[in-house]
Tab-separated table of C-alpha atoms in Angstrom:
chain	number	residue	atom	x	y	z
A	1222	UNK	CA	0.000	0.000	0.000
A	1223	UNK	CA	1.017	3.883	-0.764
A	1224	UNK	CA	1.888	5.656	2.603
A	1225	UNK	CA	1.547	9.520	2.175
A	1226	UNK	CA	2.820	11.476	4.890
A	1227	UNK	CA	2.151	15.299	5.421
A	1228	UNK	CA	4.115	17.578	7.232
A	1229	UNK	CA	3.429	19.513	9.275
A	1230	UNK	CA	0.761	18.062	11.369
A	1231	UNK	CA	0.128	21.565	12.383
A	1232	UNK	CA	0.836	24.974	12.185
A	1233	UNK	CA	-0.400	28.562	12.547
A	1234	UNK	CA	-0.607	31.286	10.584
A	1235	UNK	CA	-1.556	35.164	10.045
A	1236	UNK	CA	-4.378	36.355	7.926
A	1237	UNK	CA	-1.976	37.154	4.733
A	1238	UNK	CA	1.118	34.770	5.221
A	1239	UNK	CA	2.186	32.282	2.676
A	1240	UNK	CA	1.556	28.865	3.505
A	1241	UNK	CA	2.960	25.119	2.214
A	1242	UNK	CA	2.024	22.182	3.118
A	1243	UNK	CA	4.103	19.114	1.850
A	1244	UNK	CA	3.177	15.406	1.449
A	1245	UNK	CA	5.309	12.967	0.727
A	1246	UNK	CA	4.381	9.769	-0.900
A	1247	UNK	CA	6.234	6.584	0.001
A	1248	UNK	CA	6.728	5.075	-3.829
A	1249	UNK	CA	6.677	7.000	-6.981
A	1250	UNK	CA	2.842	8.217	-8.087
A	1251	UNK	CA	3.446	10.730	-10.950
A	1252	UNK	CA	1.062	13.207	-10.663
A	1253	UNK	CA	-1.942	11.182	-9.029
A	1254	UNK	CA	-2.443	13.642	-5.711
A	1255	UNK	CA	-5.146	15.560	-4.731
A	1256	UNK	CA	-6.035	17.827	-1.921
A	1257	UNK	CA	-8.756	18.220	-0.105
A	1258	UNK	CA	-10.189	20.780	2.996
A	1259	UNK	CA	-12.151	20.188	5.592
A	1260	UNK	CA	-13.599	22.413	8.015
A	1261	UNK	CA	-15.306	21.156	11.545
A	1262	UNK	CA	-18.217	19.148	11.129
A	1263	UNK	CA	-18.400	19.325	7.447
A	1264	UNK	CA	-17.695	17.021	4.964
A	1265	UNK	CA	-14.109	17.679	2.326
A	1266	UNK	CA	-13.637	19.282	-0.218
A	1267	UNK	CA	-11.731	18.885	-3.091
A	1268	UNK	CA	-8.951	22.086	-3.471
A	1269	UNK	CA	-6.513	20.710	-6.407
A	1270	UNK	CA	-6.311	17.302	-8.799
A	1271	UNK	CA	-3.725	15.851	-10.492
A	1272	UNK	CA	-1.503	17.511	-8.505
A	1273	UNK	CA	-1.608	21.069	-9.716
A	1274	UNK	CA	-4.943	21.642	-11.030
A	1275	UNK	CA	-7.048	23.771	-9.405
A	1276	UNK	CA	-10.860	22.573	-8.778
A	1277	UNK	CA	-13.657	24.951	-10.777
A	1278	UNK	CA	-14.818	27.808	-7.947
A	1279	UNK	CA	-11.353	27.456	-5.786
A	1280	UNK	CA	-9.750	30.586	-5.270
A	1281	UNK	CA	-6.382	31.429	-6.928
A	1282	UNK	CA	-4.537	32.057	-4.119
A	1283	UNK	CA	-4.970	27.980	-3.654
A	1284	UNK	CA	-1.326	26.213	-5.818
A	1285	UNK	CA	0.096	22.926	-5.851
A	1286	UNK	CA	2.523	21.252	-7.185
A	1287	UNK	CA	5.070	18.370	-7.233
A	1288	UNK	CA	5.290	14.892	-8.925
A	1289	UNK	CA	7.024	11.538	-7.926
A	1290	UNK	CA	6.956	11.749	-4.468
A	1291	UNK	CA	7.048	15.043	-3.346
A	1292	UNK	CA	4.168	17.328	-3.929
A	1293	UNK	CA	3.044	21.351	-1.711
A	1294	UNK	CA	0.241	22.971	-1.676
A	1295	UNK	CA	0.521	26.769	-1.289
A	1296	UNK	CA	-2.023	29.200	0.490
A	1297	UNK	CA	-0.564	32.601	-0.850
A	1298	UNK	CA	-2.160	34.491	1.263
A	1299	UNK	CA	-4.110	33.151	3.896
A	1300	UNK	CA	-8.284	34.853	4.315
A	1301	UNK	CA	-10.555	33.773	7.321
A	1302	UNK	CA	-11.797	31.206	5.924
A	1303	UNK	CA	-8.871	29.544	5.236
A	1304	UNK	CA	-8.511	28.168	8.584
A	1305	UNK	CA	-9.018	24.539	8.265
A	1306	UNK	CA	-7.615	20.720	8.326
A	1307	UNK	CA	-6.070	20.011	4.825
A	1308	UNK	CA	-5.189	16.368	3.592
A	1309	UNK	CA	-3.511	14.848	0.721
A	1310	UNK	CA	-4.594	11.750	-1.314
A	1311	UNK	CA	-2.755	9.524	-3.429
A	1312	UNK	CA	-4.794	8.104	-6.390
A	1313	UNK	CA	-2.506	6.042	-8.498
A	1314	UNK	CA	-3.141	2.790	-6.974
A	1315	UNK	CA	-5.745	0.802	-4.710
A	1316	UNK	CA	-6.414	0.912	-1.919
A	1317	UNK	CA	-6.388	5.002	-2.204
A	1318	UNK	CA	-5.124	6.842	1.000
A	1319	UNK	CA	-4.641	9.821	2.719
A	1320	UNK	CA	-2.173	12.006	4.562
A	1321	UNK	CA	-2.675	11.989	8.143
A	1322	UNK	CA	-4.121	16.068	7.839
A	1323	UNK	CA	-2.128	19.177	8.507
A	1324	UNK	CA	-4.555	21.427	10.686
A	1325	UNK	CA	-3.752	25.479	10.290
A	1326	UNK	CA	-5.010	27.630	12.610
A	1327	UNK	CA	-4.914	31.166	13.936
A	1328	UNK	CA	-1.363	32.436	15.125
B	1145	UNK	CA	-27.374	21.284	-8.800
B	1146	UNK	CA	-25.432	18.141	-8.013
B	1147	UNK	CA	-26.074	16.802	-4.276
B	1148	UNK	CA	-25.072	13.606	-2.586
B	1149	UNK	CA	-27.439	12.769	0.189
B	1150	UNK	CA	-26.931	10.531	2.933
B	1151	UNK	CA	-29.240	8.749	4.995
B	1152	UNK	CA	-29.431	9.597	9.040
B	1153	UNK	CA	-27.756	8.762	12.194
B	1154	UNK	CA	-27.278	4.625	13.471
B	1155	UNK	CA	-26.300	3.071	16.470
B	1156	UNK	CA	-26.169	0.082	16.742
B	1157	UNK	CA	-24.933	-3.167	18.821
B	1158	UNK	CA	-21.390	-5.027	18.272
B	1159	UNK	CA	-21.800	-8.005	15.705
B	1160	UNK	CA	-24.870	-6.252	13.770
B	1161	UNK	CA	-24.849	-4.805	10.601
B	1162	UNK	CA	-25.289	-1.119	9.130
B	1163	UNK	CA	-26.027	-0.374	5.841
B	1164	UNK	CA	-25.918	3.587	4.665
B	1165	UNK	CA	-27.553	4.861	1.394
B	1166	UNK	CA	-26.232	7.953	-0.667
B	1167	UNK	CA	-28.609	9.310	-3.157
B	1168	UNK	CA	-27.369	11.473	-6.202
B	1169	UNK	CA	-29.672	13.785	-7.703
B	1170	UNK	CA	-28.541	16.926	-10.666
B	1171	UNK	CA	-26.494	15.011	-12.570
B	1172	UNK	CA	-26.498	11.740	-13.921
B	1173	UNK	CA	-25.827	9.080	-11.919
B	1174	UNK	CA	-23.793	6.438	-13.734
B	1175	UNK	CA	-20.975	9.152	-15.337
B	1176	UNK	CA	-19.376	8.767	-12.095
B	1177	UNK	CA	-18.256	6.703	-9.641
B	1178	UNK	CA	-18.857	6.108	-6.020
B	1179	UNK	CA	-16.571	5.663	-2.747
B	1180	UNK	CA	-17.395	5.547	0.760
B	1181	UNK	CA	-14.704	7.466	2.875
B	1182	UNK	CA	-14.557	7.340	6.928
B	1183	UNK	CA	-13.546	9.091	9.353
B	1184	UNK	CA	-13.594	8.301	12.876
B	1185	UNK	CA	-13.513	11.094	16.147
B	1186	UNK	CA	-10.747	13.675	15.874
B	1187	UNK	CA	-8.790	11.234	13.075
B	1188	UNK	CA	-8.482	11.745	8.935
B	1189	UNK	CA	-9.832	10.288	6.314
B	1190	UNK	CA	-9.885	6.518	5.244
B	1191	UNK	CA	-11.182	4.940	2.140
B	1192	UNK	CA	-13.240	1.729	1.993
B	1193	UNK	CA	-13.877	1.198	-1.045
B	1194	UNK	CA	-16.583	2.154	-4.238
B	1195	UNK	CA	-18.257	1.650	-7.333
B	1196	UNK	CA	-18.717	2.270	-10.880
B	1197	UNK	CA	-22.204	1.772	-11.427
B	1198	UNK	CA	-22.264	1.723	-14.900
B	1199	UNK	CA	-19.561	-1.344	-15.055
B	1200	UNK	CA	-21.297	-2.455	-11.839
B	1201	UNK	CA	-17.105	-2.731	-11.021
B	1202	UNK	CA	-15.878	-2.668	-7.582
B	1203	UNK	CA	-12.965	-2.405	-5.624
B	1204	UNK	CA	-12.363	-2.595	-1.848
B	1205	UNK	CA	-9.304	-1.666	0.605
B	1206	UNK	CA	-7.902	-4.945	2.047
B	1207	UNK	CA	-8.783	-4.001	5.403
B	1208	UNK	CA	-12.633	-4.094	4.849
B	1209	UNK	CA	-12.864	-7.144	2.072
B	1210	UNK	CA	-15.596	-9.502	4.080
B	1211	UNK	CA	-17.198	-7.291	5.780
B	1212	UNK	CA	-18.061	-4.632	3.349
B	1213	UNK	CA	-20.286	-4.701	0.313
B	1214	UNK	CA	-20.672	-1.279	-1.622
B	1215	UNK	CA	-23.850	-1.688	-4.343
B	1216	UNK	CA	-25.678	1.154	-6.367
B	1217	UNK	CA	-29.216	0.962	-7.806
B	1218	UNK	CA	-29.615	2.881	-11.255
B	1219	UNK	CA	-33.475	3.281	-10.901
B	1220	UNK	CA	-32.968	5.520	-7.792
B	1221	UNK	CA	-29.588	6.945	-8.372
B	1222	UNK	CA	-28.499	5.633	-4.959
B	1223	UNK	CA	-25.483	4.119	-3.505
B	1224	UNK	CA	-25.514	2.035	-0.516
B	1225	UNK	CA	-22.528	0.978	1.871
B	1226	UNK	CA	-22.881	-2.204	3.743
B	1227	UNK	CA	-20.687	-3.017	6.462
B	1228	UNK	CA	-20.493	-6.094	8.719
B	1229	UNK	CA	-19.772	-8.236	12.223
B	1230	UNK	CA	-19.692	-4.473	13.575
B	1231	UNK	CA	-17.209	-3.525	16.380
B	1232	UNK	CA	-16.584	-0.577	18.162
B	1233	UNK	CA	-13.785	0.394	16.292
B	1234	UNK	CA	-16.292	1.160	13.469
B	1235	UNK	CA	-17.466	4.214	15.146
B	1236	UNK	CA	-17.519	7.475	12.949
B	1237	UNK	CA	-18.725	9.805	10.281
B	1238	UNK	CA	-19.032	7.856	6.795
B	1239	UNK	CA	-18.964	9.681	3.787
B	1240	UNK	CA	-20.057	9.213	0.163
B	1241	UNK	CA	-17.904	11.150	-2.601
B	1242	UNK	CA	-18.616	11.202	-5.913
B	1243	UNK	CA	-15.517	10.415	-8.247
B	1244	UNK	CA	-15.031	13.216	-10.869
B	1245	UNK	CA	-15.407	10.247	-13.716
B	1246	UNK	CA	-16.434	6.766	-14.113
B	1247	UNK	CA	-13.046	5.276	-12.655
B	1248	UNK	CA	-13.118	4.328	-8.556
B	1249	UNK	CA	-10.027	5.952	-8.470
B	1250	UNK	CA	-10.586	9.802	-9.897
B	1251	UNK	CA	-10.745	12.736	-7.659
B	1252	UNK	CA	-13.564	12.879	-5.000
B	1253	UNK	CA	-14.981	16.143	-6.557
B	1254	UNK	CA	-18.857	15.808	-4.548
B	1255	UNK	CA	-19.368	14.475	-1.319
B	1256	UNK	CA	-22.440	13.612	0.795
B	1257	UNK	CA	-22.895	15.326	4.310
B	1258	UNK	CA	-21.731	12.413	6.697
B	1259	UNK	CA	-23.779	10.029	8.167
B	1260	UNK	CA	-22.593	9.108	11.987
B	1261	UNK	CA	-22.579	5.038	13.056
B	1262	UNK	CA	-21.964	4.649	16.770
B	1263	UNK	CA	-20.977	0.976	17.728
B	1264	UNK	CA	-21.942	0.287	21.288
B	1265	UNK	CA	-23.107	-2.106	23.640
C-alpha cells in the first residue's frame, strides 16, 4: 500500500502569510495527488487534482505542485476562511489513502 | 445542482450490521463513480472502497474485504454501503464522494454530508 505522509501536522498562521504544506508519498505516483479541505463538522472538499490543477470555484490564491513523491500545496495568502484541516490523497493505486491532515489555525 | 445525500444517524450493537444509502440527484448518476470514505472522532480520512455503477465494477481496501459490500441501484440513483460483524472500532462519520469520472479511483470532486454510526453495547 502507498503511505503519504504530510508535514506539518500543524501549524499557525496570520491572515496574509504564505503557507505550504508538503506530502510525501512513500513510492513514486506521478502526478496522481489531490487535496482536499475540511472544516469542523463538514464534509471535504476537493482544493486541487492531479496535482496542480485547481478545482472549478477554488480561489487562486490555492497552488500545488510536485510529482514523484514530493508534492506542496501553497495558500498565498491566507483569508478567514482559510482556517481549516487540509489532507492529501494519493490516487494512483488501490487501496487510495490519505495524509494523516495538517490542521492550520490562527497564530 | 449536483447533491449527494446521505441517509441519518445509526447506532447500533457489536456483531450487527449497518447499511448507509447515498442518493445522487442533478447530474447523472452512472458518469461517475462512487466511494465511501470514513472518518472516525478527531482522526483523517480513510477509504473503503466504491463503485462504478455503470460497469457495476468494484474495488475494496484490504482491510474491509468480508465485511463490506458497496452496491448502487440505477433506478434511484443511490449508492448504498454495507458493512459487517460491527465492532466498536467502526465508530464514525461515513462519507459518500462522488468520483469526478467513471473510474473508482478519480478525484472525490462531490461528497455527501456524513452520516454518523456509533458501535456500542
Amino acid at each position: 500500500d502507498i503511505q503519504m505522509t504530510q508535514s506539518p501536522s500543524s501549524l499557525s498562521a496570520s491572515v496574509g502569510d504564505r503557507v505550504i504544506i508538503t506530502c510525501r508519498a512513500s513510492q513514486s505516483i506521478s502526478s496522481y495527488v489531490n487535496w482536499y479541505q475540511q472544516t469542523p463538522g463538514k464534509a471535504p472538499k476537493l482544493l486541487i487534482y492531479a496535482a496542480s490543477i485547481l478545482q472549478s470555484g477554488v480561489p487562486s490564491r490555492f497552488s500545488g505542485s510536485g510529482s514523484g513523491t514530493h508534492f506542496t500545496l501553497t495558500i498565498s495568502s491566507v483569508q478567514p476562511d482559510d482556517f481549516a484541516t487540509y489532507y492529501c490523497q494519493q490516487n494512483y493505486r488501490n487501496p487510495l489513502s490519505f495524509g494523516q491532515g495538517t490542521k492550520l489555525d490562527i497564530k | 445542482q449536483v447533491r449527494l445525500v446521505q441517509s441519518g444517524a445509526e447506532v447500533k450493537k457489536p456483531g450487527s450490521s449497518v447499511k448507509v444509502s447515498c442518493k445522487t440527484s442533478g447530474d447523472t448518476f452512472t458518469s461517475y463513480s462512487v466511494s465511501w470514505v470514513r472518518q472516525a472522532p478527531g482522526q483523517g480520512l480513510e477509504w473503503m472502497g466504491g463503485i462504478t455503477p455503470i460497469l457495476d465494477r468494484t474495488d475494496y481496501a484490504q482491510k474491509f474485504r468480508g465485511r463490506i459490500t458497496v452496491s448502487a441501484d440505477e433506478s434511484s440513483s443511490t449508492a448504498y454501503m454495507e458493512l459487517s460483524n460491527l465492532r466498536s472500532e467502526d465508530t464514525a462519520m461515513y462519507y459518500c464522494a462522488r468520483g469526478s469520472g467513471i473510474r473508482i479511483n478519480d478525484a472525490f470532486d462531490m461528497w455527501g454530508q456524513g452520516t454518523s454510526v456509533t458501535v456500542s453495547s
